[in-house]
CSV table of C-alpha atoms and ligand atoms in Angstrom, one decimal:
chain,number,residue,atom,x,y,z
A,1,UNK,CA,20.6,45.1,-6.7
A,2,UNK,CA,18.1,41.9,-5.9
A,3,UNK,CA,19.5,38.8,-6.4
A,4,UNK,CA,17.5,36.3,-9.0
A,5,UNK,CA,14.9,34.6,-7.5
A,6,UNK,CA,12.1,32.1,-7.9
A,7,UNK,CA,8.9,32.4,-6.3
A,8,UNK,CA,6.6,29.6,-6.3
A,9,UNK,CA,2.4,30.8,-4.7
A,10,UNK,CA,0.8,27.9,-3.0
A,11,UNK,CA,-2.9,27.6,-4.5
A,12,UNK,CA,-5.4,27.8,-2.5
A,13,UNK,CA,-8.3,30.0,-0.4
A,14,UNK,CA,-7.9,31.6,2.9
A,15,UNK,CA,-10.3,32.8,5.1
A,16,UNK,CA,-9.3,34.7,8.1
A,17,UNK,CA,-11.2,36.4,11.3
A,18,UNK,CA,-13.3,35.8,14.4
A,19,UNK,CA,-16.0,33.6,13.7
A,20,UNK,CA,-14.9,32.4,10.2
A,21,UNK,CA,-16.1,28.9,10.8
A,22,UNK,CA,-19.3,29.5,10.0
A,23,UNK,CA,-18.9,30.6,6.6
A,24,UNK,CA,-18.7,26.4,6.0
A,25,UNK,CA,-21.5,26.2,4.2
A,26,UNK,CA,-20.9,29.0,1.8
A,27,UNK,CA,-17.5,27.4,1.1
A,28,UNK,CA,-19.1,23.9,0.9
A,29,UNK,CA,-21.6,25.6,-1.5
A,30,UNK,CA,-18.7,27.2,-3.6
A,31,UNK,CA,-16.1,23.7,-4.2
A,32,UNK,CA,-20.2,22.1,-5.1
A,33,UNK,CA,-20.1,19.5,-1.8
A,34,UNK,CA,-23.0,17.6,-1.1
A,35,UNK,CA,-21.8,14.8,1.3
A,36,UNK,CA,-18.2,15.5,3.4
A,37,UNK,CA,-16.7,14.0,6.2
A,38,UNK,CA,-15.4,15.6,9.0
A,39,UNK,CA,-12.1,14.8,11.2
A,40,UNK,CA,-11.0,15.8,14.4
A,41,UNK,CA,-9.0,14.2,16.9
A,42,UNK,CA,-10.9,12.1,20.2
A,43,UNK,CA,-10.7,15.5,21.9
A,44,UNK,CA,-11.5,17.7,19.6
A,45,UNK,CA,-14.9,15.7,18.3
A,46,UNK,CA,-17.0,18.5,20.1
A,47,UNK,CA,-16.1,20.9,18.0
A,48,UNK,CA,-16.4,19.0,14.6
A,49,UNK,CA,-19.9,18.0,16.2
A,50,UNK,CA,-20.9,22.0,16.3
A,51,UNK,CA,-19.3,22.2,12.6
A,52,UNK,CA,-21.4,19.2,11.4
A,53,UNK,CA,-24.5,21.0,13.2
A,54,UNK,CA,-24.1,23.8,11.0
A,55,UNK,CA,-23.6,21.7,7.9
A,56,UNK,CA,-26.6,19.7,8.8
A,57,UNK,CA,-27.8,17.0,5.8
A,58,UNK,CA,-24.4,17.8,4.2
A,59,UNK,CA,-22.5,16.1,6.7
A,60,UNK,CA,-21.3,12.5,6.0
A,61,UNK,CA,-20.8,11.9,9.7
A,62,UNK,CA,-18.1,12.5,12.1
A,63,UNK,CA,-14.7,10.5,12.0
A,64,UNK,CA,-13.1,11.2,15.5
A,65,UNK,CA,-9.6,9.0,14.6
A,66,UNK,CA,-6.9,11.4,14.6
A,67,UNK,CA,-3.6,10.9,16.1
A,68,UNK,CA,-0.1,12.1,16.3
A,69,UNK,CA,2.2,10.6,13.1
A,70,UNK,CA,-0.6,9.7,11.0
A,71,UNK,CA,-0.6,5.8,11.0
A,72,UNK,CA,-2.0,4.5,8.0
A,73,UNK,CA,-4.0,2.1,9.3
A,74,UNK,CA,-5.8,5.2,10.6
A,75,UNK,CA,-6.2,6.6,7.4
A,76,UNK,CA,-7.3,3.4,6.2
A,77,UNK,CA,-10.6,3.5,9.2
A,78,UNK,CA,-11.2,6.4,7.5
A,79,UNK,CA,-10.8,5.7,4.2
A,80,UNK,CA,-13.7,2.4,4.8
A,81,UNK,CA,-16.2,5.9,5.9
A,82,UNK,CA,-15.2,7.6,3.1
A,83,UNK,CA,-16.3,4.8,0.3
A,84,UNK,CA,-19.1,3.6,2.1
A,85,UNK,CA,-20.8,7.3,2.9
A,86,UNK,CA,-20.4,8.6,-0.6
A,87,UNK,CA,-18.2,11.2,0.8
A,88,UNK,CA,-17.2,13.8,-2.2
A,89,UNK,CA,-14.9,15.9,0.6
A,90,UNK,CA,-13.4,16.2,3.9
A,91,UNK,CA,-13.1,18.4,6.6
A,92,UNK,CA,-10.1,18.9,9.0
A,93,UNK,CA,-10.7,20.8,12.3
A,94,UNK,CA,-8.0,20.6,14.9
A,95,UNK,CA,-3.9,20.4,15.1
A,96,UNK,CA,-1.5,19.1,12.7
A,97,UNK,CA,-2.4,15.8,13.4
A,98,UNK,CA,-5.9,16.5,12.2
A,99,UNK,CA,-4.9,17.9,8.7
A,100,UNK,CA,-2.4,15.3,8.5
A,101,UNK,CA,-5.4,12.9,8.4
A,102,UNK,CA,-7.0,14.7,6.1
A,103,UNK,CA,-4.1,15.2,3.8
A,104,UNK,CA,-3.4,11.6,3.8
A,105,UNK,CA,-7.0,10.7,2.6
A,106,UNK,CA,-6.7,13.6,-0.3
A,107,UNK,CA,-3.2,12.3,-1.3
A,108,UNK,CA,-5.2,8.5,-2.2
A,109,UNK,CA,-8.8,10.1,-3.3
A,110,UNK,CA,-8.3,13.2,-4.5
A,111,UNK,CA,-11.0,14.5,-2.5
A,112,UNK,CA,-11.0,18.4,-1.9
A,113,UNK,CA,-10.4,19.6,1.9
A,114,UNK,CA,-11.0,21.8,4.0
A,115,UNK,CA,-8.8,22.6,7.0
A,116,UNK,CA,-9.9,24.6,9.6
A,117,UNK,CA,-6.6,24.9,12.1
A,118,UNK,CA,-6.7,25.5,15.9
A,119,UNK,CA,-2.7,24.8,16.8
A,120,UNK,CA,0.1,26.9,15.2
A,121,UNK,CA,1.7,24.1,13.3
A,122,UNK,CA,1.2,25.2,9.8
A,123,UNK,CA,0.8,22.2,8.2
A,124,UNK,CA,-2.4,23.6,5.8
A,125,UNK,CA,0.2,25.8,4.1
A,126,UNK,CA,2.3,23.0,2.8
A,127,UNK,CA,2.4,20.2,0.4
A,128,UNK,CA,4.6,18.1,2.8
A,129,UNK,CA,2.9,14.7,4.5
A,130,UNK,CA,4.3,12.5,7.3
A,131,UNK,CA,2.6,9.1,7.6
A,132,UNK,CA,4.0,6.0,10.0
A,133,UNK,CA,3.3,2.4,9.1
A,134,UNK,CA,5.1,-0.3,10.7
A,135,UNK,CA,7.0,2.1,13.3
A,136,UNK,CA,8.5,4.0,10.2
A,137,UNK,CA,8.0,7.6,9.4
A,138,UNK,CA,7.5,8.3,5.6
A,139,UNK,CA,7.9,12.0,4.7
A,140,UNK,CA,6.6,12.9,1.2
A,141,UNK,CA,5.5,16.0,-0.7
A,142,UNK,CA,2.7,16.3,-3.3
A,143,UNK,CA,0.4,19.0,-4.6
A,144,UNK,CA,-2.5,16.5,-4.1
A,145,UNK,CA,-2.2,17.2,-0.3
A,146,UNK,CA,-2.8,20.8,-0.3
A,147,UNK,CA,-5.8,21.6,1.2
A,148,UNK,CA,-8.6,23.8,-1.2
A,149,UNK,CA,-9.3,26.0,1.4
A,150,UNK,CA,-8.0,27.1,4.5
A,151,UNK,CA,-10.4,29.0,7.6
A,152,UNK,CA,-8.4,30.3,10.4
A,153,UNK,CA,-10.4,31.2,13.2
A,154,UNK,CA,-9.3,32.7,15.8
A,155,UNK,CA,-12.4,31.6,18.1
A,156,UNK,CA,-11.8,28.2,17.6
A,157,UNK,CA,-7.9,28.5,18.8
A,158,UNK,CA,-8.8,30.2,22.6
A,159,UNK,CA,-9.4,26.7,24.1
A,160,UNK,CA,-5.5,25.7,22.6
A,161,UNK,CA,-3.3,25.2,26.2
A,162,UNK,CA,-0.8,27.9,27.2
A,163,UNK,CA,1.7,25.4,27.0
A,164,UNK,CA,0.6,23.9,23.8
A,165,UNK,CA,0.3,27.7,22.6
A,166,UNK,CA,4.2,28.6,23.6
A,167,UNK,CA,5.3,25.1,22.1
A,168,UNK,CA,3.5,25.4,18.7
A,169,UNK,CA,4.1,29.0,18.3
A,170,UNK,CA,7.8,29.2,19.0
A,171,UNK,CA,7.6,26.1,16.6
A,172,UNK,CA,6.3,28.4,13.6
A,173,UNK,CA,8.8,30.5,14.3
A,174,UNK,CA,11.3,28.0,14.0
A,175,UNK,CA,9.9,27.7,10.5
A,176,UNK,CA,10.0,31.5,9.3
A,177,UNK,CA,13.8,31.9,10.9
A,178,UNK,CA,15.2,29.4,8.6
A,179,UNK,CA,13.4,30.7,5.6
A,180,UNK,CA,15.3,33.6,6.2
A,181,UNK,CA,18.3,32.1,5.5
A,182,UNK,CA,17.3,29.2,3.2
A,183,UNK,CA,19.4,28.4,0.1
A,184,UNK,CA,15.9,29.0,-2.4
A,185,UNK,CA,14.8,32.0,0.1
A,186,UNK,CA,13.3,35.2,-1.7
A,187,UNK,CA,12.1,38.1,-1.3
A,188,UNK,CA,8.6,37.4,-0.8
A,189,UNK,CA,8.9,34.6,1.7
A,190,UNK,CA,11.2,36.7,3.5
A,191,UNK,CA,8.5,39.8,4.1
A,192,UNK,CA,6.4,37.0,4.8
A,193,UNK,CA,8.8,35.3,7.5
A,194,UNK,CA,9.6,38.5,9.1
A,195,UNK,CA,5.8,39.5,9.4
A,196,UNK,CA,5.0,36.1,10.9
A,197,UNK,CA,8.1,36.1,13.3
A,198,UNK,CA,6.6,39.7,14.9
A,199,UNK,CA,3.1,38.6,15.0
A,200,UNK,CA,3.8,35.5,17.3
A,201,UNK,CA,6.7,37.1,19.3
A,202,UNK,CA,4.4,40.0,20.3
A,203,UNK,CA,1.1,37.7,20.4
A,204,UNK,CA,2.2,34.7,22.7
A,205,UNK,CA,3.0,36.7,25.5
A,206,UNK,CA,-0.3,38.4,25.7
A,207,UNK,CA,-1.8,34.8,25.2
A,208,UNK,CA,-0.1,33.6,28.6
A,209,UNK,CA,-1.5,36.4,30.1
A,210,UNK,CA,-4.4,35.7,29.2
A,211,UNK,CA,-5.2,32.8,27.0
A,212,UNK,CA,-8.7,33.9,26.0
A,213,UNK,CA,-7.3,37.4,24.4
A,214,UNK,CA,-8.9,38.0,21.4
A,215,UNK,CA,-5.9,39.9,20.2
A,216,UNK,CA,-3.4,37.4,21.7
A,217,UNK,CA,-5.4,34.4,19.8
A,218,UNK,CA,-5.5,36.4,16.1
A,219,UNK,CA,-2.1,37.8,16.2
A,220,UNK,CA,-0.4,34.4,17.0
A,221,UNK,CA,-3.2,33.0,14.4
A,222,UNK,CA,-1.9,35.3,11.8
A,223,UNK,CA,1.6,34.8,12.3
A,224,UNK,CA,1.3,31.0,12.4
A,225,UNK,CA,-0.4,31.3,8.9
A,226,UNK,CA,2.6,33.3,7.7
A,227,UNK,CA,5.2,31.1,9.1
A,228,UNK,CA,3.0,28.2,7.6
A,229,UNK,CA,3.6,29.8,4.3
A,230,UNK,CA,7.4,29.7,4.9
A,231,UNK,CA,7.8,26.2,5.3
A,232,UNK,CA,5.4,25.4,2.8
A,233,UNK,CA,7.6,27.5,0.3
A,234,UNK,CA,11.8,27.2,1.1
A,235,UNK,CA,13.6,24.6,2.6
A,236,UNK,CA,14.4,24.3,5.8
A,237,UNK,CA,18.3,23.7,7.4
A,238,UNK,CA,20.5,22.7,10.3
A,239,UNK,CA,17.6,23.3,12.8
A,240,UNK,CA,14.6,21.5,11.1
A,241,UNK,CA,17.4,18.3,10.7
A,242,UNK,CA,18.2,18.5,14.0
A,243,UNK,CA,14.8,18.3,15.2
A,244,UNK,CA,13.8,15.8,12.8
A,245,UNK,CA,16.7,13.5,14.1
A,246,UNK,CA,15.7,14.2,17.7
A,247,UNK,CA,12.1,13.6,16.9
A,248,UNK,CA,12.6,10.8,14.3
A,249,UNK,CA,15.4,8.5,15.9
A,250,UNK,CA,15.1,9.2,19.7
A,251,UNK,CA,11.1,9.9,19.6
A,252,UNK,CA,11.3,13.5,21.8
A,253,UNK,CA,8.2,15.8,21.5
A,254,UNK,CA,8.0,17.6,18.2
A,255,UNK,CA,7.2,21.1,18.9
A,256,UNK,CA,8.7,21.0,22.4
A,257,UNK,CA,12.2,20.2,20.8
A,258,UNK,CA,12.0,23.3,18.2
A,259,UNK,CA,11.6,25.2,21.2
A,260,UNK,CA,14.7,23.8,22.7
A,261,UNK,CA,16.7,23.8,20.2
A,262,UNK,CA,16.0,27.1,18.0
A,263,UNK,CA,18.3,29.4,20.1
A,264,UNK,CA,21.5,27.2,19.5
A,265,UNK,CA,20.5,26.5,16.1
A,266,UNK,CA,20.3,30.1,15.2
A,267,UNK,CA,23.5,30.7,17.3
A,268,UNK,CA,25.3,28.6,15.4
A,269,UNK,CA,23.7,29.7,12.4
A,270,UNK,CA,23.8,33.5,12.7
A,271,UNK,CA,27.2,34.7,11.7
A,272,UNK,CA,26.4,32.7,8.5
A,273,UNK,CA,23.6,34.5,7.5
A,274,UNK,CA,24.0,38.3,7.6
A,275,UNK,CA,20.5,39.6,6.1
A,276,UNK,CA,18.8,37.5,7.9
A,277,UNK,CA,20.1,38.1,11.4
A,278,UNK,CA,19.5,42.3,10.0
A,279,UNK,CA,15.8,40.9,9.4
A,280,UNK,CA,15.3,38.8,12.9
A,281,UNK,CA,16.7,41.8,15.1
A,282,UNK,CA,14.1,44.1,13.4
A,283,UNK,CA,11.5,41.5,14.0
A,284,UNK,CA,12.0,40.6,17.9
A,285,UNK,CA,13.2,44.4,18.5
A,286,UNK,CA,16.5,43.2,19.9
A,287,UNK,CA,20.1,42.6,19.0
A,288,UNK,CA,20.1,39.4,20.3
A,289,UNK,CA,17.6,37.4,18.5
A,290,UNK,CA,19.0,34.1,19.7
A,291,UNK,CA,18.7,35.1,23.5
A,292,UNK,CA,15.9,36.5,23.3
A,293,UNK,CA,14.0,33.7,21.4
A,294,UNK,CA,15.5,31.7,24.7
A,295,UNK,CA,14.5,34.4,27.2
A,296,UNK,CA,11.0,34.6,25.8
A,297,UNK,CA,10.4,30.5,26.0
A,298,UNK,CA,12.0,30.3,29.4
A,299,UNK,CA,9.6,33.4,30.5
A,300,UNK,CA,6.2,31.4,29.4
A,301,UNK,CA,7.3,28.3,31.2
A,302,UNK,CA,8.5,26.3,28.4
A,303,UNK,CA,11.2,23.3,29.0
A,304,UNK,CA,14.5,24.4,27.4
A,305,UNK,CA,17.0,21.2,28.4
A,306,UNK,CA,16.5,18.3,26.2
A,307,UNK,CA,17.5,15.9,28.8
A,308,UNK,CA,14.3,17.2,30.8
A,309,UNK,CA,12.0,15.2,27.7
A,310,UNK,CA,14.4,11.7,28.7
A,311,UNK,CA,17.0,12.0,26.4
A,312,UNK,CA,20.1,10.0,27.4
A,313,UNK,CA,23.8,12.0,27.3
A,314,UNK,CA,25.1,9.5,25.2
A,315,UNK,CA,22.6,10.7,22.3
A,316,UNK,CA,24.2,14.0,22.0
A,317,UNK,CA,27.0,12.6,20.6
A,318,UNK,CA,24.4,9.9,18.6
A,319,UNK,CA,22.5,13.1,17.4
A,320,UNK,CA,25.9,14.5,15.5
A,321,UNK,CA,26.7,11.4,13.7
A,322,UNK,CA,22.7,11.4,12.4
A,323,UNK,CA,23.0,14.7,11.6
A,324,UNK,CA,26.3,14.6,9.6
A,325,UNK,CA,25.9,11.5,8.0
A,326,UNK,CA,22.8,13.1,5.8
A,327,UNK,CA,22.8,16.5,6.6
A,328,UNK,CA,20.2,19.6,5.1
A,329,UNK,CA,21.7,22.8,3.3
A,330,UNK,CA,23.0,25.0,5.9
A,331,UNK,CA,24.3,28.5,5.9
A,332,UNK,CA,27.3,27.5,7.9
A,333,UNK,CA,29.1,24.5,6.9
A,334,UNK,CA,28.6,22.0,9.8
A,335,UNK,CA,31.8,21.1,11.8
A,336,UNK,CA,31.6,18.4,14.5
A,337,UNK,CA,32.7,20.7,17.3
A,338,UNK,CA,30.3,23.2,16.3
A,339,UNK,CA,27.6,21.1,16.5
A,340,UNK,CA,28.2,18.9,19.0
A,341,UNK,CA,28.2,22.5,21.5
A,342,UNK,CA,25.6,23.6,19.8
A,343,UNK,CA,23.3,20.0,20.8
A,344,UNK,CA,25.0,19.7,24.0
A,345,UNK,CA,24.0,23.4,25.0
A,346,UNK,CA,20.0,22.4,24.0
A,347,UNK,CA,20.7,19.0,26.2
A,348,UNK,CA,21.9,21.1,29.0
A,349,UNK,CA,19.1,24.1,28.7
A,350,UNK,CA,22.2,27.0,28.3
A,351,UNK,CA,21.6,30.3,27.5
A,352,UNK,CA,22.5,30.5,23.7
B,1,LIG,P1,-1.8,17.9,17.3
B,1,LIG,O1,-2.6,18.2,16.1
B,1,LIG,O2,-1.3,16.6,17.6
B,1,LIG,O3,-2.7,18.4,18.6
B,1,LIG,C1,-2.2,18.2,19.9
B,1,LIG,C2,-3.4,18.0,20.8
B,1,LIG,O4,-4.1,19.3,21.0
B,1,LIG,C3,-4.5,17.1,20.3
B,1,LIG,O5,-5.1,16.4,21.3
B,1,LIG,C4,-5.6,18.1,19.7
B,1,LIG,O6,-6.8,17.6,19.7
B,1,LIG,C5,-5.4,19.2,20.7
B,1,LIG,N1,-5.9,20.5,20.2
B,1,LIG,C6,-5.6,21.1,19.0
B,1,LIG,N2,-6.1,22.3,18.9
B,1,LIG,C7,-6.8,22.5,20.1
B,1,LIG,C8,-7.6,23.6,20.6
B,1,LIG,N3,-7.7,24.7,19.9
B,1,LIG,N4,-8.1,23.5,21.8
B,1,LIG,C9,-7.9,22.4,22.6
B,1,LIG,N5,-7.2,21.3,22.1
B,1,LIG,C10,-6.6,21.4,20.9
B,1,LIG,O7,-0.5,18.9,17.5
B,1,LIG,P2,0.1,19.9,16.4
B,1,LIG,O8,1.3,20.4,17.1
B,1,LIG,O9,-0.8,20.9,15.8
B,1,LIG,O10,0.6,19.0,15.2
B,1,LIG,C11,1.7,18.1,15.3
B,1,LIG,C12,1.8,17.2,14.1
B,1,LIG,O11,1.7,17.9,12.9
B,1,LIG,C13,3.1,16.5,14.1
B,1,LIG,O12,2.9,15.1,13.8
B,1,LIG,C14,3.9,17.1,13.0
B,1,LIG,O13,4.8,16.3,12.4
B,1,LIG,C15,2.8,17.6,12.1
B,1,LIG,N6,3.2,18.7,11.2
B,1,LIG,C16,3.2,18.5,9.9
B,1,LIG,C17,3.5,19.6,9.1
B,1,LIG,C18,3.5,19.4,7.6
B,1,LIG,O14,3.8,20.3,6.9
B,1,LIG,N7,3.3,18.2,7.1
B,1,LIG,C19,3.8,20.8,9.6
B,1,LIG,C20,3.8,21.0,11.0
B,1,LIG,C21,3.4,19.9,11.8
């Protein structure tokens, strides 16, 4: 019999496909937009120039400010644009760093958005922000920050690096494994997870191969949606907390860390968590979900030893006293010894 469950559907719109983008001013038309800024980070300011382009009088100009953690004193450049253009909604092309922006200006206006994503971070499917002020990261979730419409497309992700492809894919994933086995986890967001889990397994392969695959670029698309969805919907465990400490108090590379980590986190995790292990080994085609979430990184070039991004030995032992002293819901109590193995095995780069 199915356990009880709640299910809570994120509002919103999604648009998904080749060549989506350019159904902005249909969707501009639709939330009743006259005047709306666009974001994007320094890099990415060519493409939100091509997106104003097609916009034409209804865009409020271009604010090219977007960087990792979302300082507010960022948010608060763009905030001076946003008053004195008579801006009435915003438009977020790029990473998570982008929509971060863009969710941090919603969160104090109000304003609608509109995220168009090119990475695989997922943050347009959930109502969580990040912002930094004084060196201090402040995570909070509100409804305000979700985003009124989503458009994946996939053209718009083929220029995304390899590396930066592998990172920020086997990130997502990180996301759908522990909805699998997350204390609020349902039915739904589990079809969901596994869906998304195969999509990116299968796709980011084929985009290493070849990075301008069309198929590669809207499977991975697809799945990072999905996993989005996940994160956006359960809560996370042992192996978002570890990341977050490793991110948060000893500043290693956010998505590059998941990757790291994941294998041992879902070692440690596994025995814990039956149904989803079932689920996972359907997903990646393989009894060994673990390894082969290792093997598959390892195969696409990515760094698998912590102490290749800087980090000191000494930490590993910091990184369990963070960890323990405030620690998430986990399937599998955490016990020093456990953990500390499972940390020093990321630090080292070991096969789970
Ligand atoms: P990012 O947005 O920082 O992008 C990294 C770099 O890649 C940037 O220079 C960007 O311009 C460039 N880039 C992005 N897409 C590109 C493309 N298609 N082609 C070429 N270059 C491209 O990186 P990210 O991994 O997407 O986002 C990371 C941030 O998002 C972190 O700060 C993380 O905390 C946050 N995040 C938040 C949530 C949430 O729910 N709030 C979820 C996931 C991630």
């Amino acid at each position: 019999m199915m356990q009880n469950f709640v299910y809570n559907a994120q509002p919103g719109r999604v648009l998904f496909g080749t060549g989506t983008s350019r159904q902005l001013p249909q969707e501009l038309e639709r939330l009743g937009l006259q005047s709306v800024l666009l974001l994007s980070t320094p890099q990415q300011e060519e493409q939100a120039s091509s997106l104003a382009a097609l916009i034409g009088s209804k865009s409020a100009g271009i604010f090219a400010g977007a960087t990792m953690h979302t300082p507010v004193s960022v948010t608060e450049r763009a905030l001076e644009i946003v008053s004195e253009g008579k801006v009435d909604g915003v438009i977020a092309v790029g990473g998570g760093s982008t929509t971060g922006l863009g969710k941090a200006i919603a969160l104090r206006t109000d304003l609608p958005q509109i995220v168009i994503p090119t990475t695989y971070a997922g943050s347009e499917m959930t109502a969580i922000l990040g912002e930094t002020a004084d060196g201090r990261k402040v995570t909070q979730s509100s409804p305000k920050v979700l985003p009124e419409v989503v458009i994946y497309d996939v053209d718009l992700t083929v220029t995304l690096p390899v590396s930066l492809s592998v990172s920020s894919g086997i990130n997502a994933i990180a996301h759908a494994v522990e909805a699998l086995y997350a204390r609020d986890r349902n039915p739904i967001i589990s079809m969901i997870a596994a869906a998304g889990i195969r999509s990116l397994f299968h796709a980011l392969p084929a985009i290493a191969q070849d990075p301008s695959s069309r198929d590669g670029r809207s499977a991975a698309l697809y799945g990072a949606w999905l996993c989005g969805v996940c994160l956006g919907s359960v809560g996370m465990a042992l192996h978002h907390k570890i990341c977050h400490t490793l991110g948060g108090t000893f500043g290693l590379p956010h998505a590059e860390t998941h990757v790291a980590v994941l294998p041992h986190a879902l070692r440690f995790n596994e025995t814990a968590a039956p149904e989803a292990l079932t689920t996972l080994r359907q997903a990646v085609d393989h009894e060994d979900p673990a390894r082969v979430l290792f093997d598959l990184a390892r195969s696409l070039g990515a760094q698998m030893a912590l102490k290749d991004f800087g980090m000191p030995a000494d930490d590993v032992e910091r990184a369990v006293d963070l960890t323990l002293e405030n620690p998430y819901w986990n399937p599998r109590p955490l016990e020093r010894e456990g953990l500390r193995q499972l940390v020093a095995n990321a630090y080292e780069g070991n096969a789970p």
